Tab-separated table of C-alpha atoms in Angstrom:
chain	number	residue	atom	x	y	z
A	1	MET	CA	-32.719	5.411	12.493
A	2	ASP	CA	-33.297	9.154	12.749
A	3	ARG	CA	-31.563	10.420	15.865
A	4	GLU	CA	-29.590	13.650	15.719
A	5	ALA	CA	-27.020	14.786	18.261
A	6	GLU	CA	-24.269	17.318	18.912
A	7	ILE	CA	-20.815	15.971	19.789
A	8	GLU	CA	-17.229	17.179	20.053
A	9	ILE	CA	-14.603	15.481	17.880
A	10	THR	CA	-11.645	14.582	20.087
A	11	GLY	CA	-9.546	12.407	17.773
A	12	ILE	CA	-9.216	10.484	14.509
A	13	ASN	CA	-9.213	6.697	14.126
A	14	HIS	CA	-7.086	4.582	11.781
A	15	GLN	CA	-9.726	4.843	9.048
A	16	GLY	CA	-9.518	8.638	9.124
A	17	GLU	CA	-12.903	9.061	10.809
A	18	GLY	CA	-13.463	11.637	13.528
A	19	VAL	CA	-14.015	10.204	17.011
A	20	GLY	CA	-16.430	11.654	19.559
A	21	ARG	CA	-18.635	10.450	22.416
A	22	LEU	CA	-22.334	10.549	23.099
A	23	GLU	CA	-23.635	9.363	26.466
A	24	GLY	CA	-20.463	7.318	26.947
A	25	MET	CA	-20.644	5.665	23.515
A	26	VAL	CA	-17.909	6.176	20.906
A	27	ILE	CA	-19.197	7.821	17.712
A	28	PHE	CA	-17.280	7.701	14.400
A	29	VAL	CA	-17.977	10.589	12.006
A	30	PRO	CA	-16.206	10.834	8.606
A	31	GLY	CA	-15.154	14.231	7.324
A	32	THR	CA	-14.468	15.840	10.695
A	33	VAL	CA	-11.392	17.314	12.392
A	34	PRO	CA	-10.338	17.078	16.059
A	35	GLY	CA	-11.542	20.067	18.059
A	36	GLU	CA	-14.713	20.570	16.035
A	37	ARG	CA	-18.213	20.558	17.494
A	38	VAL	CA	-20.624	19.022	15.019
A	39	SER	CA	-24.228	18.054	14.536
A	40	VAL	CA	-24.582	14.471	13.310
A	41	ARG	CA	-27.277	11.990	12.385
A	42	LEU	CA	-26.641	8.479	13.694
A	43	THR	CA	-26.597	5.996	10.813
A	44	GLU	CA	-25.561	2.830	12.656
A	45	VAL	CA	-25.683	1.898	16.336
A	46	ARG	CA	-23.890	-1.132	17.771
A	47	ARG	CA	-23.370	-2.284	21.333
A	48	SER	CA	-20.067	-0.471	21.853
A	49	TYR	CA	-20.002	2.206	19.150
A	50	ALA	CA	-22.057	4.108	16.596
A	51	ARG	CA	-21.492	5.833	13.269
A	52	GLY	CA	-22.771	9.241	12.337
A	53	ARG	CA	-23.135	11.437	9.262
A	54	LEU	CA	-22.056	15.052	9.497
A	55	LEU	CA	-25.055	17.392	9.262
A	56	LYS	CA	-23.573	20.721	10.303
A	57	ASN	CA	-20.227	21.942	11.535
A	58	LEU	CA	-21.029	24.107	14.548
A	59	ALA	CA	-17.417	25.072	15.335
A	60	PRO	CA	-15.013	24.374	12.438
A	61	SER	CA	-11.342	23.726	13.164
A	62	ASN	CA	-8.628	26.071	11.915
A	63	GLU	CA	-7.067	22.932	10.379
A	64	ARG	CA	-10.064	22.397	8.083
A	65	VAL	CA	-9.546	23.086	4.355
A	66	ALA	CA	-11.710	22.725	1.270
A	67	PRO	CA	-10.890	19.398	-0.466
A	68	GLY	CA	-9.268	19.870	-3.854
A	69	CYS	CA	-11.046	16.853	-5.333
A	70	THR	CA	-14.659	16.944	-6.504
A	71	LEU	CA	-15.027	13.293	-5.439
A	72	ALA	CA	-13.707	13.715	-1.891
A	73	ALA	CA	-17.088	13.907	-0.149
A	74	ASN	CA	-18.153	10.473	-1.392
A	75	CYS	CA	-15.057	8.548	-2.527
A	76	GLY	CA	-13.615	6.035	-0.088
A	77	GLY	CA	-10.038	6.668	-1.202
A	78	CYS	CA	-9.265	9.943	0.604
A	79	ALA	CA	-10.332	10.198	4.228
A	80	LEU	CA	-8.327	13.313	5.129
A	81	GLN	CA	-8.514	15.750	2.205
A	82	HIS	CA	-10.555	18.111	4.381
A	83	MET	CA	-7.585	18.475	6.767
A	84	ALA	CA	-4.572	20.754	6.169
A	85	TYR	CA	-1.555	18.679	5.158
A	86	PRO	CA	0.713	19.688	8.097
A	87	ALA	CA	-2.121	18.638	10.416
A	88	GLN	CA	-2.347	15.285	8.624
A	89	LEU	CA	1.342	14.684	9.332
A	90	ARG	CA	0.975	15.534	13.017
A	91	LEU	CA	-2.060	13.277	13.195
A	92	LYS	CA	-0.160	10.331	11.700
A	93	THR	CA	2.672	10.735	14.187
A	94	GLU	CA	0.134	10.717	17.004
A	95	LEU	CA	-1.668	7.659	15.582
A	96	VAL	CA	1.636	5.757	15.527
A	97	ARG	CA	2.403	6.908	19.078
A	98	GLN	CA	-0.993	5.760	20.353
A	99	THR	CA	-0.680	2.408	18.592
A	100	LEU	CA	2.783	1.754	20.024
A	101	ALA	CA	1.430	2.439	23.514
A	102	ARG	CA	-1.823	0.502	23.150
A	103	THR	CA	-0.721	-2.511	21.090
A	104	GLY	CA	2.953	-2.804	21.978
A	105	SER	CA	2.942	-1.386	25.529
A	106	LEU	CA	5.611	1.035	24.304
A	107	PRO	CA	4.433	4.489	25.458
A	108	ASN	CA	7.968	5.880	25.483
A	109	ALA	CA	9.242	4.406	22.207
A	110	PRO	CA	11.598	6.823	20.382
A	111	LEU	CA	9.396	8.242	17.620
A	112	ARG	CA	10.271	10.900	15.052
A	113	ASP	CA	7.901	13.278	13.281
A	114	THR	CA	6.303	11.921	10.114
A	115	ILE	CA	8.166	12.826	6.913
A	116	GLY	CA	5.741	14.320	4.396
A	117	MET	CA	5.816	15.266	0.719
A	118	ALA	CA	6.594	18.684	-0.733
A	119	VAL	CA	3.788	18.171	-3.278
A	120	PRO	CA	1.297	15.596	-1.911
A	121	TRP	CA	-0.733	15.175	-5.120
A	122	HIS	CA	-0.667	12.846	-8.152
A	123	TYR	CA	1.835	10.594	-6.386
A	124	ARG	CA	0.316	7.153	-7.026
A	125	ASN	CA	1.931	5.010	-9.739
A	126	ASN	CA	-0.635	2.213	-9.233
A	127	VAL	CA	-4.412	2.695	-9.284
A	128	GLN	CA	-7.276	0.176	-9.280
A	129	PHE	CA	-10.556	1.272	-10.820
A	130	LYS	CA	-13.834	-0.565	-10.375
A	131	VAL	CA	-15.910	-1.061	-13.536
A	132	ARG	CA	-19.667	-0.818	-13.966
A	133	ARG	CA	-22.239	-0.331	-16.699
A	134	GLU	CA	-24.630	2.483	-15.802
A	135	ALA	CA	-27.587	3.279	-18.080
A	136	GLY	CA	-25.854	1.425	-20.907
A	137	LYS	CA	-22.587	3.337	-20.456
A	138	VAL	CA	-19.339	1.891	-19.091
A	139	GLU	CA	-17.862	3.841	-16.183
A	140	LEU	CA	-14.687	3.525	-14.115
A	141	GLY	CA	-14.639	4.591	-10.496
A	142	PHE	CA	-13.806	3.871	-6.870
A	143	TYR	CA	-15.828	2.428	-4.024
A	144	ALA	CA	-17.757	4.992	-2.031
A	145	ARG	CA	-16.957	5.329	1.662
A	146	GLU	CA	-18.348	2.400	3.701
A	147	SER	CA	-20.071	1.029	0.593
A	148	HIS	CA	-19.703	-1.102	-2.526
A	149	SER	CA	-21.463	1.498	-4.632
A	150	ILE	CA	-19.119	3.133	-7.142
A	151	VAL	CA	-18.181	6.803	-7.378
A	152	LYS	CA	-17.502	7.638	-11.002
A	153	ALA	CA	-13.915	8.642	-11.801
A	154	GLY	CA	-11.445	8.083	-14.607
A	155	ASP	CA	-12.450	10.919	-16.951
A	156	GLU	CA	-12.572	14.708	-17.050
A	157	GLU	CA	-15.579	14.675	-14.695
A	158	GLY	CA	-13.708	12.856	-11.937
A	159	ILE	CA	-9.909	13.139	-12.125
A	160	CYS	CA	-8.235	11.347	-9.208
A	161	LEU	CA	-5.878	13.829	-7.566
A	162	LEU	CA	-3.776	11.044	-6.037
A	163	ALA	CA	-3.179	9.147	-9.292
A	164	HIS	CA	-0.367	10.148	-11.628
A	165	ARG	CA	-1.733	12.365	-14.389
A	166	GLU	CA	-0.739	9.859	-17.069
A	167	LEU	CA	-2.772	7.138	-15.337
A	168	ASN	CA	-5.806	9.413	-15.359
A	169	ARG	CA	-5.276	9.956	-19.082
A	170	VAL	CA	-5.045	6.228	-19.790
A	171	ALA	CA	-8.086	5.493	-17.610
A	172	ALA	CA	-10.214	7.845	-19.697
A	173	VAL	CA	-9.213	6.048	-22.914
A	174	VAL	CA	-9.688	2.559	-21.432
A	175	GLN	CA	-13.159	3.567	-20.275
A	176	ILE	CA	-14.091	4.460	-23.860
A	177	LEU	CA	-12.604	1.233	-25.251
A	178	LEU	CA	-14.480	-0.910	-22.710
A	179	GLY	CA	-17.670	0.707	-23.943
A	180	GLU	CA	-16.915	-0.698	-27.398
A	181	LEU	CA	-16.844	-4.322	-26.183
A	182	ASP	CA	-19.526	-6.594	-27.573
A	183	HIS	CA	-22.404	-6.785	-25.106
A	184	GLY	CA	-21.929	-10.552	-24.947
A	185	VAL	CA	-18.463	-10.075	-23.436
A	186	PRO	CA	-18.609	-9.561	-19.650
A	187	LEU	CA	-16.910	-6.426	-18.411
A	188	PRO	CA	-13.838	-6.828	-16.208
A	189	GLY	CA	-14.615	-6.146	-12.571
A	190	GLU	CA	-11.504	-4.021	-12.165
A	191	VAL	CA	-8.937	-2.196	-14.267
A	192	ALA	CA	-5.516	-1.742	-12.641
A	193	LEU	CA	-3.040	0.764	-14.056
A	194	ARG	CA	0.659	0.871	-13.175
A	195	ARG	CA	3.331	3.339	-14.252
A	196	GLY	CA	7.097	3.341	-13.953
A	197	SER	CA	9.122	6.535	-13.676
A	198	THR	CA	10.410	5.620	-17.145
A	199	GLY	CA	6.929	6.450	-18.462
A	200	GLU	CA	6.120	2.819	-19.236
A	201	MET	CA	2.605	1.785	-18.233
A	202	MET	CA	0.735	-1.481	-17.663
A	203	VAL	CA	-3.000	-2.128	-17.919
A	204	ILE	CA	-4.455	-5.155	-16.083
A	205	LEU	CA	-8.038	-6.279	-16.726
A	206	THR	CA	-9.398	-8.382	-13.862
A	207	GLY	CA	-12.292	-10.732	-14.498
A	208	ASP	CA	-13.979	-13.245	-12.210
A	209	THR	CA	-14.794	-16.749	-13.370
A	210	ASN	CA	-15.613	-20.109	-11.865
A	211	THR	CA	-12.676	-21.963	-10.362
A	212	ALA	CA	-12.636	-24.629	-13.083
A	213	GLN	CA	-12.053	-21.989	-15.773
A	214	VAL	CA	-9.206	-20.159	-14.043
A	215	ASN	CA	-6.480	-22.346	-15.519
A	216	ARG	CA	-7.822	-22.899	-19.009
A	217	GLY	CA	-9.541	-21.207	-21.891
A	218	PRO	CA	-8.646	-18.225	-24.102
A	219	SER	CA	-8.909	-14.665	-22.880
A	220	ARG	CA	-12.088	-12.692	-23.452
A	221	TYR	CA	-10.166	-9.469	-23.926
A	222	HIS	CA	-7.759	-10.030	-26.836
A	223	SER	CA	-9.677	-7.614	-29.051
A	224	ILE	CA	-9.595	-4.730	-26.585
A	225	ALA	CA	-5.961	-5.474	-25.671
A	226	LYS	CA	-4.936	-4.738	-29.273
A	227	LYS	CA	-6.455	-1.265	-28.893
A	228	VAL	CA	-5.174	-0.589	-25.377
A	229	ILE	CA	-1.565	-1.400	-26.320
A	230	SER	CA	-1.722	1.413	-28.883
A	231	ILE	CA	-2.269	4.034	-26.150
A	232	PRO	CA	0.965	6.079	-25.914
A	233	GLY	CA	3.076	4.856	-23.004
A	234	VAL	CA	1.306	1.504	-22.539
A	235	VAL	CA	3.758	-1.372	-23.077
A	236	THR	CA	1.911	-4.187	-21.277
A	237	VAL	CA	-1.715	-5.350	-21.287
A	238	ALA	CA	-2.522	-8.312	-19.042
A	239	GLU	CA	-5.561	-10.157	-17.784
A	240	HIS	CA	-5.949	-11.346	-14.212
A	241	ILE	CA	-8.303	-14.322	-14.125
A	242	ARG	CA	-9.388	-15.065	-10.578
A	243	PRO	CA	-11.953	-17.381	-8.992
A	244	ARG	CA	-15.390	-15.858	-8.557
A	245	GLY	CA	-15.961	-14.508	-5.064
A	246	LYS	CA	-12.695	-12.488	-5.089
A	247	LYS	CA	-10.663	-15.229	-3.485
A	248	PRO	CA	-6.906	-14.737	-3.694
A	249	GLY	CA	-5.070	-16.463	-6.487
A	250	GLY	CA	-5.888	-16.959	-10.128
A	251	ARG	CA	-3.478	-16.426	-12.971
A	252	TYR	CA	-2.135	-13.605	-15.125
A	253	ILE	CA	-1.986	-13.704	-18.925
A	254	THR	CA	-0.087	-11.187	-21.041
A	255	LEU	CA	-2.462	-10.163	-23.821
A	256	ALA	CA	-0.303	-7.598	-25.621
A	257	GLY	CA	3.212	-6.236	-25.307
A	258	ARG	CA	5.823	-7.643	-22.964
A	259	ASP	CA	5.378	-9.201	-19.517
A	260	TYR	CA	6.618	-6.248	-17.457
A	261	ILE	CA	7.310	-2.538	-17.193
A	262	ILE	CA	10.581	-0.919	-16.110
A	263	ASP	CA	10.838	1.546	-13.237
A	264	GLU	CA	13.838	3.576	-12.121
A	265	LEU	CA	14.409	4.281	-8.444
A	266	ASP	CA	17.349	6.295	-7.132
A	267	GLY	CA	19.707	5.071	-9.853
A	268	LEU	CA	18.442	1.474	-10.023
A	269	LYS	CA	16.174	-0.149	-12.596
A	270	PHE	CA	13.414	-2.582	-11.654
A	271	ARG	CA	11.341	-4.950	-13.751
A	272	ILE	CA	7.753	-5.163	-12.486
A	273	SER	CA	5.419	-7.894	-13.701
A	274	ALA	CA	1.650	-7.906	-13.239
A	275	PRO	CA	1.449	-10.088	-10.068
A	276	SER	CA	4.352	-8.438	-8.241
A	277	PHE	CA	4.002	-5.960	-5.371
A	278	TYR	CA	5.711	-2.609	-5.813
A	279	GLN	CA	5.525	0.576	-3.735
A	280	VAL	CA	2.954	3.045	-5.096
A	281	ASN	CA	4.663	6.342	-4.184
A	282	PRO	CA	8.093	6.632	-5.858
A	283	VAL	CA	9.074	9.908	-4.161
A	284	GLN	CA	8.425	8.614	-0.648
A	285	THR	CA	9.805	5.166	-1.475
A	286	VAL	CA	13.224	6.781	-1.879
A	287	VAL	CA	12.760	8.450	1.530
A	288	LEU	CA	11.737	5.108	3.043
A	289	TYR	CA	14.650	3.181	1.528
A	290	ARG	CA	17.251	5.804	2.394
A	291	LYS	CA	16.113	5.652	6.011
A	292	THR	CA	16.260	1.841	5.862
A	293	LEU	CA	19.826	2.037	4.560
A	294	GLU	CA	20.751	4.553	7.259
A	295	TYR	CA	19.416	2.261	9.987
A	296	CYS	CA	21.443	-0.661	8.583
A	297	SER	CA	24.586	1.390	9.387
A	298	LEU	CA	26.766	-0.432	6.864
A	299	GLN	CA	30.535	-0.320	6.414
A	300	GLY	CA	30.614	-2.440	3.249
A	301	ASP	CA	31.526	-5.887	4.587
A	302	GLU	CA	28.191	-6.898	6.152
A	303	VAL	CA	25.923	-9.859	5.426
A	304	ILE	CA	22.256	-8.874	5.047
A	305	ALA	CA	19.044	-10.919	5.120
A	306	ASP	CA	15.970	-9.305	3.533
A	307	ALA	CA	12.750	-11.082	4.491
A	308	TYR	CA	9.662	-10.553	2.300
A	309	SER	CA	11.897	-9.168	-0.450
A	310	GLY	CA	9.328	-8.917	-3.264
A	311	VAL	CA	10.931	-7.905	-6.562
A	312	GLY	CA	14.178	-7.143	-4.731
A	313	THR	CA	13.876	-3.387	-4.325
A	314	ILE	CA	15.263	-3.106	-0.788
A	315	THR	CA	17.762	-5.938	-1.280
A	316	LEU	CA	19.271	-4.353	-4.381
A	317	TYR	CA	19.091	-0.846	-2.911
A	318	ILE	CA	21.261	-2.037	-0.027
A	319	ALA	CA	23.501	-4.257	-2.195
A	320	ARG	CA	25.679	-1.344	-3.254
A	321	HIS	CA	26.702	-0.881	0.394
A	322	ALA	CA	27.111	-4.450	1.718
A	323	LYS	CA	29.091	-7.609	0.995
A	324	ASP	CA	26.454	-10.338	0.679
A	325	LEU	CA	22.654	-10.267	0.564
A	326	ARG	CA	19.893	-12.842	0.566
A	327	GLY	CA	16.272	-12.076	-0.220
A	328	TYR	CA	13.369	-14.319	0.814
A	329	GLU	CA	9.967	-14.186	-0.893
A	330	VAL	CA	6.977	-16.538	-1.178
A	331	LEU	CA	5.837	-15.404	-4.658
A	332	ARG	CA	7.904	-17.145	-7.318
A	333	GLY	CA	7.025	-14.541	-9.933
A	334	ALA	CA	8.408	-11.804	-7.688
A	335	VAL	CA	11.592	-13.825	-7.130
A	336	GLU	CA	12.013	-14.176	-10.893
A	337	ASP	CA	11.650	-10.405	-11.178
A	338	ALA	CA	14.173	-9.913	-8.360
A	339	ARG	CA	16.764	-12.109	-10.078
A	340	ALA	CA	16.172	-10.291	-13.359
A	341	ASN	CA	16.514	-6.961	-11.541
A	342	ALA	CA	19.856	-8.000	-10.073
A	343	ALA	CA	21.093	-8.838	-13.576
A	344	LEU	CA	19.582	-5.631	-14.990
A	345	ASN	CA	21.638	-3.583	-12.524
A	346	GLY	CA	24.801	-5.681	-12.732
A	347	ILE	CA	24.505	-6.665	-9.067
A	348	LYS	CA	26.177	-9.987	-8.287
A	349	ASN	CA	26.256	-10.049	-4.481
A	350	ALA	CA	22.513	-10.694	-4.008
A	351	ARG	CA	20.699	-14.044	-4.103
A	352	PHE	CA	16.971	-14.663	-3.895
A	353	TYR	CA	15.119	-17.659	-2.475
A	354	ALA	CA	11.543	-18.614	-3.334
A	355	GLY	CA	9.416	-20.131	-0.597
A	356	ALA	CA	7.545	-19.351	2.591
A	357	VAL	CA	9.749	-16.918	4.505
A	358	GLU	CA	8.783	-18.513	7.828
A	359	LYS	CA	10.219	-21.803	6.546
A	360	VAL	CA	13.220	-20.911	4.364
A	361	LEU	CA	14.863	-18.317	6.629
A	362	PRO	CA	14.727	-20.499	9.794
A	363	GLU	CA	16.136	-23.447	7.826
A	364	GLN	CA	19.113	-21.401	6.657
A	365	VAL	CA	19.739	-19.956	10.116
A	366	ALA	CA	19.628	-23.479	11.574
A	367	ALA	CA	22.215	-24.468	8.949
A	368	GLY	CA	24.592	-21.738	10.130
A	369	TYR	CA	23.571	-18.596	8.222
A	370	ARG	CA	24.629	-15.550	10.258
A	371	PRO	CA	23.567	-12.154	8.860
A	372	ASP	CA	24.754	-8.960	10.522
A	373	VAL	CA	21.464	-7.190	9.785
A	374	VAL	CA	17.982	-8.591	9.151
A	375	VAL	CA	15.602	-6.384	7.178
A	376	LEU	CA	11.901	-7.187	7.589
A	377	ASP	CA	9.359	-5.779	5.122
A	378	PRO	CA	6.260	-7.918	5.728
A	379	PRO	CA	2.734	-7.469	4.382
A	380	ARG	CA	0.076	-5.789	6.517
A	381	ALA	CA	-0.357	-8.901	8.681
A	382	GLY	CA	3.200	-8.514	9.978
A	383	CYS	CA	5.808	-11.207	10.634
A	384	GLN	CA	5.222	-14.811	11.589
A	385	SER	CA	6.763	-15.729	14.939
A	386	GLU	CA	9.124	-18.160	13.173
A	387	VAL	CA	10.653	-15.255	11.222
A	388	LEU	CA	11.220	-13.157	14.351
A	389	GLN	CA	12.744	-16.124	16.163
A	390	ALA	CA	15.044	-16.847	13.219
A	391	ALA	CA	16.187	-13.215	13.170
A	392	ALA	CA	17.096	-13.472	16.851
A	393	GLN	CA	18.716	-16.902	16.527
A	394	SER	CA	20.890	-15.620	13.678
A	395	GLY	CA	22.623	-13.281	16.111
A	396	ALA	CA	21.991	-10.232	13.916
A	397	ARG	CA	23.156	-7.008	15.550
A	398	ARG	CA	20.275	-5.037	14.082
A	399	VAL	CA	16.775	-5.677	12.830
A	400	VAL	CA	15.371	-2.996	10.511
A	401	TYR	CA	11.598	-3.292	10.210
A	402	VAL	CA	9.745	-1.627	7.312
A	403	SER	CA	6.051	-1.571	8.180
A	404	CYS	CA	2.818	-0.692	6.383
A	405	ASP	CA	0.683	-1.160	9.526
A	406	PRO	CA	1.528	0.491	12.871
A	407	ALA	CA	-0.503	-2.123	14.782
A	408	THR	CA	1.481	-5.123	13.559
A	409	LEU	CA	4.710	-3.122	13.854
A	410	ALA	CA	3.933	-2.448	17.524
A	411	ARG	CA	3.039	-6.093	18.083
A	412	ASP	CA	6.239	-7.368	16.467
A	413	ILE	CA	8.481	-4.853	18.249
A	414	ALA	CA	6.990	-6.110	21.509
A	415	ARG	CA	7.642	-9.720	20.447
A	416	LEU	CA	11.270	-8.934	19.588
A	417	GLY	CA	11.901	-7.528	23.079
A	418	PRO	CA	12.088	-10.893	24.889
A	419	LEU	CA	14.227	-12.177	21.995
A	420	GLY	CA	16.970	-9.707	22.874
A	421	TYR	CA	16.187	-6.540	20.886
A	422	GLN	CA	15.148	-3.077	21.949
A	423	VAL	CA	13.745	-0.350	19.727
A	424	ALA	CA	16.247	2.439	19.059
A	425	ASP	CA	14.376	4.648	16.592
A	426	ILE	CA	11.112	4.786	14.619
A	427	GLN	CA	10.568	6.984	11.570
A	428	PRO	CA	7.046	7.344	10.116
A	429	VAL	CA	6.895	8.186	6.398
A	430	ASP	CA	3.769	9.524	4.695
A	431	MET	CA	3.467	7.192	1.709
A	432	PHE	CA	-0.242	7.927	1.256
A	433	PRO	CA	-1.077	11.629	1.719
A	434	HIS	CA	-4.752	12.463	2.309
A	435	THR	CA	-5.436	8.957	3.626
A	436	ALA	CA	-5.106	7.643	7.169
A	437	HIS	CA	-2.371	5.162	6.214
A	438	VAL	CA	1.233	5.611	7.320
A	439	GLU	CA	4.406	3.552	6.845
A	440	CYS	CA	7.246	3.336	9.345
A	441	VAL	CA	10.857	2.214	9.504
A	442	ALA	CA	11.973	0.959	12.909
A	443	LEU	CA	15.500	0.204	14.090
A	444	MET	CA	15.885	-2.615	16.612
A	445	GLU	CA	19.272	-3.192	18.207
A	446	ARG	CA	20.465	-6.181	20.174
A	447	SER	CA	20.311	-5.413	23.872
């Protein structure tokens, strides 16, 4: 395919790609800014859209900036580094607005401007590196844009500007240590690094194996774990053994150190184990949770249900301002962390239930449970209909929805409408600067 064309970029899609049109067909072009006129080479043509590669910027936007990262042109992690940060924030507000209108039929939903960061760099406390052996040398890196090829990172030649500086430091050492593995030992496919604001860090080595071996057999990485645990700040080294083919599941083994790291968030301490989800941007997490608490509008005597409660961060954050709280989470390991976190903070008015949220919450509501506020913090797929129905059947005055995907947020807001709730306010929060992702907190009030 060797066709070249000139197009005008009129918008940005949810992957951070510029959007233009050629002869009525939508064209997606990475690395462009709305308002620019560009020359592109078409790299893929489908029935309803095409993709193009930027050849020349014929009329650059005033919002265009030089990316600070040497990897930005090729790495798939940052889609918007070429755009001035204030413009990124305006773009994210507009993306949420468009999604509410298109997916939720909510063109007039009350939407605030996106809250950004004062310093939108080195904010990530959790980074996953891919691992490869290139010309006999072990390298860490990230997937290239629209590809499974790997862009080298993790050392002085490719510092990730989104990752915390300490994680970059540890990645460089782990890369060297992996190079010292016996050649008969397969390399892990991924290395995940996590850091708490306490300075404690966790290293997770992920290896694929056949399904029969997932639940038995010694680890292949005990020798390297003994070296990794000696890196200053690292207190946990774990292995994630998962079925080949990158299916979900598998098991985690602690190879060195303890089973968790400790994080501190706005005066609370949280224990985070290897399998548990935890927000990756601590600065913006405080912004997100403070807005969640504000929307709950608590006087101190309320009963709160927190669906998809994870390790209990939102539940325990709210617990200081309410009478009784229940958290619901499908991952038993996360529930164990949540209970430990309640004890760690001396919080006694929060209980946590392990099981499918769409089963446990409706059962308790049917048995007479009546929360004043229901907090929803689902994964990207959004809420199951049973959870939304249970929230409505509970009679809760407010539903506060914490979302990592504007499309499923819009869908679920629309589904809550016929159940008796109307949207009162939506606040986007920029949890992932220089990417196209945006989180939101939405307040739903009973009509």
